[in-house]
Coordinates of C-alpha atoms and ligand atoms in Angstrom, one line a residue:
X1 CA 99.8 94.8 97.3
X2 CA 98.4 91.4 96.2
X3 CA 100.4 88.2 95.8
X4 CA 99.8 84.6 94.9
X5 CA 101.4 82.0 97.2
X6 CA 103.0 79.2 95.3
X7 CA 101.8 76.0 97.0
X8 CA 105.0 74.2 96.0
X9 CA 107.6 76.3 97.9
X10 CA 105.5 79.0 99.5
X11 CA 107.2 81.9 97.7
X12 CA 105.1 84.9 96.8
X13 CA 104.3 86.0 93.2
X14 CA 103.0 89.5 92.5
X15 CA 99.4 89.6 91.4
X16 CA 99.1 91.7 88.3
X17 CA 95.6 91.1 87.2
X18 CA 96.2 89.6 83.7
X19 CA 93.3 87.5 82.6
X20 CA 93.3 85.2 79.6
X21 CA 90.4 83.1 78.1
X22 CA 92.0 80.6 75.8
X23 CA 89.5 79.0 73.5
X24 CA 86.9 78.5 76.1
X25 CA 83.6 76.7 75.4
X26 CA 81.0 76.1 78.0
X27 CA 77.5 74.9 78.6
X28 CA 75.5 74.8 81.8
X29 CA 74.0 71.4 80.7
X30 CA 75.4 68.7 78.5
X31 CA 74.6 69.0 74.8
X32 CA 73.8 72.7 75.1
X33 CA 76.9 74.8 74.5
X34 CA 76.3 78.4 75.6
X35 CA 79.8 79.8 74.9
X36 CA 81.7 79.0 71.8
X37 CA 85.5 79.3 71.5
X38 CA 85.9 82.4 73.6
X39 CA 89.4 84.0 73.5
X40 CA 90.1 87.1 75.5
X41 CA 93.4 88.7 76.7
X42 CA 93.0 91.4 79.3
X43 CA 96.3 92.9 80.1
X44 CA 96.7 94.4 83.6
X45 CA 94.7 97.6 83.9
X46 CA 92.7 97.1 80.8
X47 CA 88.9 97.5 80.5
X48 CA 87.0 94.8 78.6
X49 CA 83.4 95.7 77.9
X50 CA 80.9 92.9 77.0
X51 CA 77.9 93.8 75.0
X52 CA 75.3 91.9 73.1
X53 CA 71.6 91.1 73.3
X54 CA 69.8 89.2 76.0
X55 CA 71.0 85.5 76.3
X56 CA 74.1 86.1 74.3
X57 CA 76.4 84.9 77.1
X58 CA 77.7 88.0 78.9
X59 CA 76.8 86.9 82.4
X60 CA 78.2 83.4 81.6
X61 CA 81.6 84.9 80.8
X62 CA 81.6 86.5 84.2
X63 CA 80.3 83.4 85.9
X64 CA 83.3 81.5 84.6
X65 CA 85.8 84.2 85.6
X66 CA 84.5 84.2 89.2
X67 CA 84.4 80.4 89.2
X68 CA 80.7 80.1 89.8
X69 CA 81.1 77.4 87.2
X70 CA 84.2 75.6 86.1
X71 CA 85.2 74.9 82.5
X72 CA 86.1 71.3 81.9
X73 CA 89.8 70.8 81.0
X74 CA 89.0 69.7 77.3
X75 CA 87.0 72.9 76.8
X76 CA 89.8 75.5 77.0
X77 CA 91.5 77.4 79.8
X78 CA 91.2 80.5 81.9
X79 CA 94.4 81.9 83.3
X80 CA 94.8 84.5 86.0
X81 CA 98.3 85.8 85.9
X82 CA 99.3 82.7 84.1
X83 CA 97.8 80.4 86.7
X84 CA 94.9 78.1 85.6
X85 CA 91.8 79.5 87.3
X86 CA 90.8 76.0 88.7
X87 CA 94.1 75.9 90.6
X88 CA 93.3 79.0 92.5
X89 CA 91.4 78.5 95.8
X90 CA 87.8 79.9 95.4
X91 CA 88.3 82.0 98.5
X92 CA 91.5 83.4 97.3
X93 CA 90.0 84.1 93.9
X94 CA 86.9 85.8 95.3
X95 CA 89.1 88.0 97.5
X96 CA 91.2 89.1 94.6
X97 CA 88.2 89.7 92.4
X98 CA 85.9 92.6 93.2
X99 CA 82.4 92.4 92.1
X100 CA 79.7 95.1 91.6
X101 CA 76.7 93.2 90.4
X102 CA 73.2 94.5 89.7
X103 CA 71.6 93.5 92.9
X104 CA 73.9 94.3 95.9
X105 CA 73.5 92.1 98.8
X106 CA 73.2 94.1 101.9
X107 CA 72.7 92.7 105.3
X108 CA 71.0 94.1 108.4
X109 CA 73.6 96.1 110.2
X110 CA 75.3 99.5 110.0
X111 CA 76.3 101.3 106.8
X112 CA 79.9 101.0 108.2
X113 CA 79.7 97.2 108.6
X114 CA 78.1 96.8 105.1
X115 CA 81.0 98.5 103.5
X116 CA 83.7 96.9 105.6
X117 CA 82.3 93.5 104.5
X118 CA 84.5 94.0 101.4
X119 CA 87.6 93.8 103.6
X120 CA 87.1 92.7 107.1
X121 CA 90.6 93.8 108.1
X122 CA 90.0 97.4 107.0
X123 CA 90.3 100.2 109.6
X124 CA 87.6 102.8 110.1
X125 CA 89.8 105.3 108.2
X126 CA 90.0 102.9 105.3
X127 CA 86.2 102.4 105.2
X128 CA 85.7 106.1 105.1
X129 CA 88.3 106.5 102.4
X130 CA 86.5 103.9 100.2
X131 CA 83.2 105.5 100.8
X132 CA 84.6 108.9 99.7
X133 CA 86.2 107.3 96.6
X134 CA 82.8 105.7 95.7
X135 CA 81.0 109.0 96.1
X136 CA 78.9 107.4 98.9
X137 CA 80.2 109.6 101.7
X138 CA 77.8 112.4 100.9
X139 CA 74.6 110.6 101.3
X140 CA 75.9 108.7 104.2
X141 CA 76.7 111.8 106.1
X142 CA 73.2 113.1 105.6
X143 CA 71.7 110.0 107.3
X144 CA 70.6 110.4 110.9
X145 CA 73.4 108.4 112.3
X146 CA 75.8 108.7 109.5
X147 CA 78.0 105.6 109.1
X148 CA 76.4 104.0 112.1
X149 CA 72.9 104.1 110.7
X150 CA 71.4 100.7 110.7
X151 CA 69.9 99.5 107.3
X152 CA 67.6 96.6 106.9
X153 CA 68.8 93.5 105.1
X154 CA 67.0 94.2 101.8
X155 CA 68.2 97.7 101.9
X156 CA 64.6 98.8 101.8
X157 CA 65.4 102.1 103.5
X158 CA 67.8 103.1 100.8
X159 CA 67.3 104.1 97.1
X160 CA 68.6 101.8 94.4
X161 CA 71.2 104.5 93.6
X162 CA 72.3 104.6 97.2
X163 CA 72.7 100.8 97.2
X164 CA 74.8 101.0 94.2
X165 CA 77.0 103.6 95.8
X166 CA 77.5 101.2 98.8
X167 CA 78.3 98.4 96.5
X168 CA 81.1 100.5 94.9
X169 CA 82.3 101.5 98.3
X170 CA 82.5 97.8 99.4
X171 CA 84.5 96.9 96.2
X172 CA 86.8 99.9 96.8
X173 CA 87.6 98.8 100.4
X174 CA 88.6 95.4 99.1
X175 CA 91.0 97.1 96.6
X176 CA 91.2 94.2 94.2
X177 CA 93.4 94.1 91.1
X178 CA 90.6 92.7 89.0
X179 CA 87.0 93.9 89.0
X180 CA 83.8 92.5 87.5
X181 CA 81.0 94.9 86.9
X182 CA 77.4 94.3 85.8
X183 CA 76.2 97.8 85.3
X184 CA 72.7 98.4 86.5
X185 CA 70.1 99.2 83.9
X186 CA 67.5 100.6 86.1
X187 CA 66.8 104.3 85.7
X188 CA 68.3 106.4 88.5
X189 CA 67.9 110.1 89.0
X190 CA 70.4 112.1 87.0
X191 CA 72.3 113.5 90.0
X192 CA 72.9 110.1 91.6
X193 CA 73.7 108.6 88.2
X194 CA 76.4 111.2 87.9
X195 CA 77.7 110.3 91.3
X196 CA 77.7 106.6 90.5
X197 CA 79.5 107.2 87.3
X198 CA 82.4 109.1 88.9
X199 CA 82.6 106.6 91.7
X200 CA 82.8 103.7 89.1
X201 CA 85.4 105.5 87.1
X202 CA 87.6 106.1 90.2
X203 CA 87.1 102.4 91.3
X204 CA 88.1 101.1 87.8
X205 CA 91.3 103.2 87.6
X206 CA 94.4 101.0 87.6
X207 CA 92.5 97.7 87.7
X208 CA 91.7 95.1 85.1
X209 CA 87.9 95.4 84.6
X210 CA 85.4 93.1 82.9
X211 CA 82.1 95.0 82.6
X212 CA 78.8 94.2 81.1
X213 CA 78.3 97.6 79.8
X214 CA 75.0 99.5 79.6
X215 CA 76.4 103.0 79.8
X216 CA 77.8 104.7 76.7
X217 CA 80.6 106.3 78.7
X218 CA 81.7 102.8 79.7
X219 CA 82.0 101.4 76.2
X220 CA 83.7 104.5 75.0
X221 CA 86.4 104.2 77.6
X222 CA 86.9 100.4 77.1
X223 CA 90.2 99.2 75.7
X224 CA 88.3 96.5 74.0
X225 CA 84.6 95.9 73.4
X226 CA 83.5 92.3 72.8
X227 CA 80.2 91.9 70.9
X228 CA 78.6 88.6 71.8
X229 CA 75.9 86.9 69.9
X230 CA 74.6 83.4 70.7
X231 CA 77.7 82.7 72.7
X232 CA 80.3 83.7 70.2
X233 CA 82.4 86.9 69.9
X234 CA 81.3 88.3 66.6
X235 CA 83.1 91.6 66.7
X236 CA 85.8 93.1 68.8
X237 CA 87.6 96.4 69.1
X238 CA 87.3 100.0 70.4
X239 CA 84.1 102.0 70.1
X240 CA 85.5 104.0 67.2
X241 CA 86.8 101.0 65.3
X242 CA 83.4 99.1 65.7
X243 CA 81.4 102.2 64.7
X244 CA 83.6 102.5 61.6
X245 CA 83.1 98.9 60.8
X246 CA 79.4 99.4 60.5
X247 CA 78.6 95.9 61.7
X248 CA 76.6 94.4 64.5
X249 CA 77.9 96.9 67.1
X250 CA 77.1 99.9 64.9
X251 CA 73.6 98.6 64.3
X252 CA 73.0 97.7 68.0
X253 CA 74.3 101.2 68.8
X254 CA 72.5 103.2 66.3
X255 CA 69.3 101.1 66.4
X256 CA 69.2 101.4 70.2
X257 CA 68.6 97.8 70.5
X258 CA 71.7 97.5 72.6
X259 CA 71.1 98.4 76.2
X260 CA 73.4 101.3 76.1
X261 CA 71.8 104.6 77.3
Ligands
LIG301 N1 72.2 78.8 85.4 C1 71.9 78.5 84.1 N2 71.5 77.2 83.8 C2 71.3 76.9 82.5 N3 71.3 77.8 81.5 C3 71.6 79.1 81.7 C4 72.0 79.5 83.1 N4 72.3 80.8 83.0 C5 72.2 81.1 81.7 N5 71.8 80.2 80.9 C6 71.6 80.2 79.5 O1 72.8 80.6 78.9 C7 72.6 81.4 77.8 C8 73.4 82.8 78.1 O2 72.9 83.4 79.2 P1 73.5 84.6 79.9 O3 72.9 84.8 81.2 O4 75.0 84.4 80.0 O5 73.1 85.8 78.9 P2 73.4 87.3 79.0 O6 74.0 87.8 77.8 O7 73.9 87.7 80.3 O8 71.8 87.9 78.9 P3 71.1 89.2 79.7 O9 71.5 90.4 78.8 O10 69.6 88.9 79.6 O11 71.6 89.2 81.0 C9 71.1 81.7 77.7 O12 70.6 80.8 76.7 C10 70.6 81.2 79.1 O13 69.3 80.7 79.0
LIG302 MG1 73.2 88.8 82.0

């Protein structure tokens, strides 16, 4: 169970995972707007998929949600359960926001510690449970020392697919209400790909998810797909509705110029 603490009187407010972008514009530098009037309403548990060509602003949306950059007050608001994002302490925000990004940062240490990093208070049983949910348990058990196998900082002794499975396990042990995913594009063998897919699906269940989608199954399952172009949302809807619309999404999709495999 997650809760916000109200600084005024210390009472706890249940954290539901509702995220609102209210007419947000943003630029990394002055005089160069990268996002134009973005409005998004993710209800608790919904999956929002971001698609669009390179440079369209997908990562920027996620950067704002995780407060890697702040939106100036006059350029719109982002609300997390009705609380303006910039009023939430960065540490609190990061803990309540799980991230599975394309390059997972692993450190030199055991597999166990690398997963537990997602939640330093987790017990051994919770770490193992998270690894099972992520579908990482199988490969870990086949390593010479199982969960106590030491991996090097760059994860050089693991395959890319295995590193992704660890990233999913790490997010699972944190058990956050909101999840940010940047799906990997690199080709991974079909068997590992299937493991990752199932692990991701289990991880996403019951959480609000923002995902930069590259997999067809992800967009198909999204409650809303946002098609970005040059920093604006040009189309939005479900996979079916966007296909029927025969607009940009349809062309990206059928022309294979979208990075959906
Ligand atoms: N840190 C930064 N500083 C300045 N400009 C940036 C920065 N990050 C991104 N941009 C610019 O913002 C625009 C949107 O970039 P963004 O990374 O959000 O695109 P994207 O949709 O994630 O692209 P890709 O599919 O290639 O990952 C681009 O014009 C990019 O050059
Ligand atoms: Mg990006």
